[in-house]
CSV table of N, CA and C in Angstrom, one decimal:
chain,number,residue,atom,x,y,z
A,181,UNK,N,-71.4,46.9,0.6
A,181,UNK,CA,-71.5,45.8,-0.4
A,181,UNK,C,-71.0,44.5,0.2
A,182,UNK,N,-70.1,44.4,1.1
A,182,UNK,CA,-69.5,43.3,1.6
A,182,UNK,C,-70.5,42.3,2.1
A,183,UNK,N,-71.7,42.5,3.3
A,183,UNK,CA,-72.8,42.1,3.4
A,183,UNK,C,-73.2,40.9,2.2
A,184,UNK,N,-73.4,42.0,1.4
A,184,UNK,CA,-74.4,41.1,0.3
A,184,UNK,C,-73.5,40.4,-1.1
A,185,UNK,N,-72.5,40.8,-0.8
A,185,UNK,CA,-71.2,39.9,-1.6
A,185,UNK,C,-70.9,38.6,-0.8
A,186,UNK,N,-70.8,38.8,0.8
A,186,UNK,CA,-71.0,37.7,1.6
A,186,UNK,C,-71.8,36.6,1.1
A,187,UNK,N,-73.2,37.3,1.5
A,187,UNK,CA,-74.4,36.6,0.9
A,187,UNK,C,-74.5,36.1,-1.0
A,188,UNK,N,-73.7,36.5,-1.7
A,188,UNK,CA,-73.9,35.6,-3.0
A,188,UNK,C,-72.6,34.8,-3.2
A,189,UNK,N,-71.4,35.0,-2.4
A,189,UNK,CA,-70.3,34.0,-2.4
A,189,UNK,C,-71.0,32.4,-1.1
A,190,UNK,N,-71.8,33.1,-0.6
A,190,UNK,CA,-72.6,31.7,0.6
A,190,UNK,C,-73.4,31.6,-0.4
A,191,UNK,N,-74.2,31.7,-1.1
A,191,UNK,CA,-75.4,31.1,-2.7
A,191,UNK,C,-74.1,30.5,-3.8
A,192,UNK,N,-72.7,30.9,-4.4
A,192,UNK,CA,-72.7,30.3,-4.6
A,192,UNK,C,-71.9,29.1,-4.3
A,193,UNK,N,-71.5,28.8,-3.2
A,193,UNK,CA,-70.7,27.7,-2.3
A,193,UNK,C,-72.0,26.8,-2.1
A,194,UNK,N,-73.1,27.0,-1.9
A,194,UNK,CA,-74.0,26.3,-1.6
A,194,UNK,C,-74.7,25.2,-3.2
A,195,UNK,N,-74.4,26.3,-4.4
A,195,UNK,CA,-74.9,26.0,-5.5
A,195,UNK,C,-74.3,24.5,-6.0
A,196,UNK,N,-72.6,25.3,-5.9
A,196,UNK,CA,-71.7,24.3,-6.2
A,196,UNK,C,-71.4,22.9,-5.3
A,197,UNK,N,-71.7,23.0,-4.3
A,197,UNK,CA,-71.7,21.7,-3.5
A,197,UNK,C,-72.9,20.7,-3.6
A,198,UNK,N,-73.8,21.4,-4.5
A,198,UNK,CA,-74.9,20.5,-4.8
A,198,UNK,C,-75.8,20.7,-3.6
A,199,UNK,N,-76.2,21.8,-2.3
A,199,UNK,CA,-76.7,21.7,-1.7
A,199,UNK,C,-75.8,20.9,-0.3
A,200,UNK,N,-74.7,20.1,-0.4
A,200,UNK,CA,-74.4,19.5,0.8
A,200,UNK,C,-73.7,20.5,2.0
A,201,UNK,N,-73.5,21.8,1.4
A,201,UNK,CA,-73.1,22.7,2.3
A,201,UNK,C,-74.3,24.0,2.3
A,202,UNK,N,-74.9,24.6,3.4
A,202,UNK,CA,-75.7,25.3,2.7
A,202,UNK,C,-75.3,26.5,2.8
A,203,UNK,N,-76.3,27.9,2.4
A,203,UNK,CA,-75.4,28.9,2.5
A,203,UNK,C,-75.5,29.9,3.7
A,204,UNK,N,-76.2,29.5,4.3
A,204,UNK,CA,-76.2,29.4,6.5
A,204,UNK,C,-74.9,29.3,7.0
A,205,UNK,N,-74.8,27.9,6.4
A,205,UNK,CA,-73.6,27.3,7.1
A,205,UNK,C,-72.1,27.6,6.3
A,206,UNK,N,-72.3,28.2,5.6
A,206,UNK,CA,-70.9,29.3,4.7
A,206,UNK,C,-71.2,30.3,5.2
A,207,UNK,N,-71.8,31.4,5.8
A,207,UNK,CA,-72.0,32.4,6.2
A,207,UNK,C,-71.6,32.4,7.8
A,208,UNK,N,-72.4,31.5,8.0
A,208,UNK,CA,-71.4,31.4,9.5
A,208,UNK,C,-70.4,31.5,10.1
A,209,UNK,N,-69.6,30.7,9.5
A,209,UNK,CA,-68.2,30.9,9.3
A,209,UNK,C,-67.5,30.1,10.7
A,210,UNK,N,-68.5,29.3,11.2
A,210,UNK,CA,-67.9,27.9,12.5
A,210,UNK,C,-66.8,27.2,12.0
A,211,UNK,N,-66.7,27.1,10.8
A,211,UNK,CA,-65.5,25.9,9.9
A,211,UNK,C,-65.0,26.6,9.1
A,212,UNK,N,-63.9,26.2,8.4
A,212,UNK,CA,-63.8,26.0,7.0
A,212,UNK,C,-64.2,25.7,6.1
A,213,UNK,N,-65.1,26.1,5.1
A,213,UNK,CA,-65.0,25.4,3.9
A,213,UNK,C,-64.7,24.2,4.0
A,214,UNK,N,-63.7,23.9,3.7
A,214,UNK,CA,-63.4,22.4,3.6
A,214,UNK,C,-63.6,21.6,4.5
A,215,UNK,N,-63.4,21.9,6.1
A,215,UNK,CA,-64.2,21.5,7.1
A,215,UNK,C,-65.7,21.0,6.9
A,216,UNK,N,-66.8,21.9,6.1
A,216,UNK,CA,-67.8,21.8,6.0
A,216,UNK,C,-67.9,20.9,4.8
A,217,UNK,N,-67.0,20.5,4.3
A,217,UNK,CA,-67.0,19.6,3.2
A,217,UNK,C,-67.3,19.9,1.7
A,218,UNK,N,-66.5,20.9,1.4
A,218,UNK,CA,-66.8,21.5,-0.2
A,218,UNK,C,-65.0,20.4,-0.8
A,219,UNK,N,-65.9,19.5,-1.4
A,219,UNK,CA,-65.0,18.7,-2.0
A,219,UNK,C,-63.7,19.4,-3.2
A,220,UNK,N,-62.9,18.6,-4.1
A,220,UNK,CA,-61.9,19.5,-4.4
A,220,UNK,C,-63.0,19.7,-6.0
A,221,UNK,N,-63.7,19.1,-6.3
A,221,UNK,CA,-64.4,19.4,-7.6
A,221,UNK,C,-65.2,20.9,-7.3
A,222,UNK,N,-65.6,20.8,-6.3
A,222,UNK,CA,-66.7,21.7,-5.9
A,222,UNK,C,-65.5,23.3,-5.7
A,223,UNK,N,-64.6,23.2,-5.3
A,223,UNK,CA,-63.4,24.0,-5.2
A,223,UNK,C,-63.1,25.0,-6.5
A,224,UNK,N,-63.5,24.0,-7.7
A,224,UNK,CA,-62.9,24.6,-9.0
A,224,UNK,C,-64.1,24.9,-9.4
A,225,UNK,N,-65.4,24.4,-9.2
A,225,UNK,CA,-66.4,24.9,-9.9
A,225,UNK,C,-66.8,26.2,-8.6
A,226,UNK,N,-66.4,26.3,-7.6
A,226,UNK,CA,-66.3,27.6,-6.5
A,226,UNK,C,-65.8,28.7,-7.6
A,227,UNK,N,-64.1,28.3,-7.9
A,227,UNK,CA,-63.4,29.2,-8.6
A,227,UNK,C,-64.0,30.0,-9.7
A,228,UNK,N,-64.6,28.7,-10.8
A,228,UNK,CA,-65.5,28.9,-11.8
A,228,UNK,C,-66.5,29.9,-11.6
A,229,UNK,N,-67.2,29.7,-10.8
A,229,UNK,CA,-68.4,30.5,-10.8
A,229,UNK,C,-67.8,31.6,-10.4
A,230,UNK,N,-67.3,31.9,-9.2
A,230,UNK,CA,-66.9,33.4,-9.1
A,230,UNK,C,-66.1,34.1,-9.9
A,231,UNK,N,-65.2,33.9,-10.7
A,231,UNK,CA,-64.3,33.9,-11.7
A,231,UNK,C,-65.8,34.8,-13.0
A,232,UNK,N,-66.4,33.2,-13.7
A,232,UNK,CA,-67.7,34.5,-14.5
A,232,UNK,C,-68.9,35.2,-13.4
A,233,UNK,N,-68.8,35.0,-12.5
A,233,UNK,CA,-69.9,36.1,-12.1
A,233,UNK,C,-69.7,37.0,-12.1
A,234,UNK,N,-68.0,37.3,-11.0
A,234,UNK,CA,-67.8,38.9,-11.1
A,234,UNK,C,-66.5,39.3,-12.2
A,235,UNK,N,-66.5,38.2,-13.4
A,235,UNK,CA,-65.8,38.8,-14.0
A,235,UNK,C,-63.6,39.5,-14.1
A,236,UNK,N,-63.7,38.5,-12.7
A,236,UNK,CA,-62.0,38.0,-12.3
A,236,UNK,C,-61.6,37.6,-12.3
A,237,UNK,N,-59.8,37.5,-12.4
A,237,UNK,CA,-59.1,35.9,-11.9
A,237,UNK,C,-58.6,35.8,-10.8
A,238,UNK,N,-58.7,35.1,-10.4
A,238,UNK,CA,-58.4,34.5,-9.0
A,238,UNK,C,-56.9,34.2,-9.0
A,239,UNK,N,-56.1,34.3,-7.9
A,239,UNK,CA,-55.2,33.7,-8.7
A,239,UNK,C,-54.8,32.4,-7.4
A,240,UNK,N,-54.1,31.6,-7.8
A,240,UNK,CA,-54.2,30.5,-7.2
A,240,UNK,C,-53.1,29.9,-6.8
A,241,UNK,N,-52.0,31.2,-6.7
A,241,UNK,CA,-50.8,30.4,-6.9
A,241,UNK,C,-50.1,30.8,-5.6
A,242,UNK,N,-51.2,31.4,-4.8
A,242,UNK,CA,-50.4,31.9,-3.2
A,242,UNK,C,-51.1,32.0,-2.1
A,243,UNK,N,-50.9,32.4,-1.2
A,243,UNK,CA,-51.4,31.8,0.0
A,243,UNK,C,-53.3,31.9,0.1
A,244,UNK,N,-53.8,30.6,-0.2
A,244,UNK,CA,-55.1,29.9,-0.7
A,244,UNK,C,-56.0,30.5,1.0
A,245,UNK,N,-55.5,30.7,2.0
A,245,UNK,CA,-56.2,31.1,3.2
A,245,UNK,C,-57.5,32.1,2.9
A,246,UNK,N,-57.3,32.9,2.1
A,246,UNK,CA,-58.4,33.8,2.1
A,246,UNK,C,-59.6,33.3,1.4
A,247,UNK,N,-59.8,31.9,0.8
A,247,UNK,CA,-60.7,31.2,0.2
A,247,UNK,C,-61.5,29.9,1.1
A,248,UNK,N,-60.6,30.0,2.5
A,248,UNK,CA,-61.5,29.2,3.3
A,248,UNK,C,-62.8,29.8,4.1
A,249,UNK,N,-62.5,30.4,3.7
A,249,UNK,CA,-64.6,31.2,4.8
A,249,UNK,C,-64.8,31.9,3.6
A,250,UNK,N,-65.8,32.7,3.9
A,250,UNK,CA,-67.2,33.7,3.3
A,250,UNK,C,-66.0,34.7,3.4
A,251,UNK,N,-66.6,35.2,4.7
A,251,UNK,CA,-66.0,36.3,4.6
A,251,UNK,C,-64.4,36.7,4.1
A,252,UNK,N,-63.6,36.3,4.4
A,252,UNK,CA,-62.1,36.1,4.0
A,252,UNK,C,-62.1,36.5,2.6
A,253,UNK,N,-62.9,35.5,1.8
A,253,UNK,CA,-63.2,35.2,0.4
A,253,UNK,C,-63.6,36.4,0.0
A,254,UNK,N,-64.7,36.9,0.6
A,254,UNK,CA,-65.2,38.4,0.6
A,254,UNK,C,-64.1,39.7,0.5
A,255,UNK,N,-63.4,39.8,1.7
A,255,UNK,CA,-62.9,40.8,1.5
A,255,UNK,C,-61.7,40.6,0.4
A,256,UNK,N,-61.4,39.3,0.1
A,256,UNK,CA,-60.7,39.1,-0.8
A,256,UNK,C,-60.4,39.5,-2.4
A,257,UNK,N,-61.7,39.2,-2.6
A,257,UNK,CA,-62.8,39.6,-4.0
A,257,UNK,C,-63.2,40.9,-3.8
A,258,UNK,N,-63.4,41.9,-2.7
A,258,UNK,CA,-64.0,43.1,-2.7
A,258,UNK,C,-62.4,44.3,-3.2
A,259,UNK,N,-61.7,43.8,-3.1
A,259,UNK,CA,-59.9,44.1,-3.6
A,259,UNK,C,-59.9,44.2,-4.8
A,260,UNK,N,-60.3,42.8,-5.3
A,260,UNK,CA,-60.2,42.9,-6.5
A,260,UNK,C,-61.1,43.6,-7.3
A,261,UNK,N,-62.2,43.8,-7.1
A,261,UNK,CA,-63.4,44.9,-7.6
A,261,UNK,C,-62.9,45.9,-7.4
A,262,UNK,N,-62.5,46.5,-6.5
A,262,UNK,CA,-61.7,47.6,-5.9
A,262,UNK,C,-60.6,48.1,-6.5
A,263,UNK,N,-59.9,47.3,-7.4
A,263,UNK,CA,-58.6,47.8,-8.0
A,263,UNK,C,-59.1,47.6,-9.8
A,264,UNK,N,-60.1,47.7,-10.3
A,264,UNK,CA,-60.6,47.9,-11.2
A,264,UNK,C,-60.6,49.3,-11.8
């Protein structure tokens, strides 16, 4: 699952940035996120979206590192599906 959880956390980083980051270039994983320029709006509507897609809260109040790449983010979020 991780693979293709990759692949729809890079669709939606890509969605949310309006296109200026794509989801190539979130998958890659050369930068950070914010390196690649996912602004702070684009940040909360990130949150947003993953938050109703898969139905979790994120929580936001500690160490934010696991939300700068795909993958990170991935296995981050695959935890939380996992403790369901």
């Amino acid at each position: 699952m991780s693979g293709a959880l990759e692949h729809r956390l890079a669709d939606l980083v890509a969605d949310v940035s309006g296109g200026e980051i794509s989801a190539e270039q979130a998958l890659a994983g050369d930068h950070s996120l914010s390196a690649l320029g996912l602004t702070s709006l684009a940040w909360i509507r990130l949150i947003d979206a993953i938050e109703d897609a898969f139905e979790v809260d994120l929580d936001l109040g500690g160490d934010l590192s696991a939300f700068e790449r795909v993958d990170a983010l991935a296995a981050h979020l695959s935890g939380l599906l996992d403790a369901r």
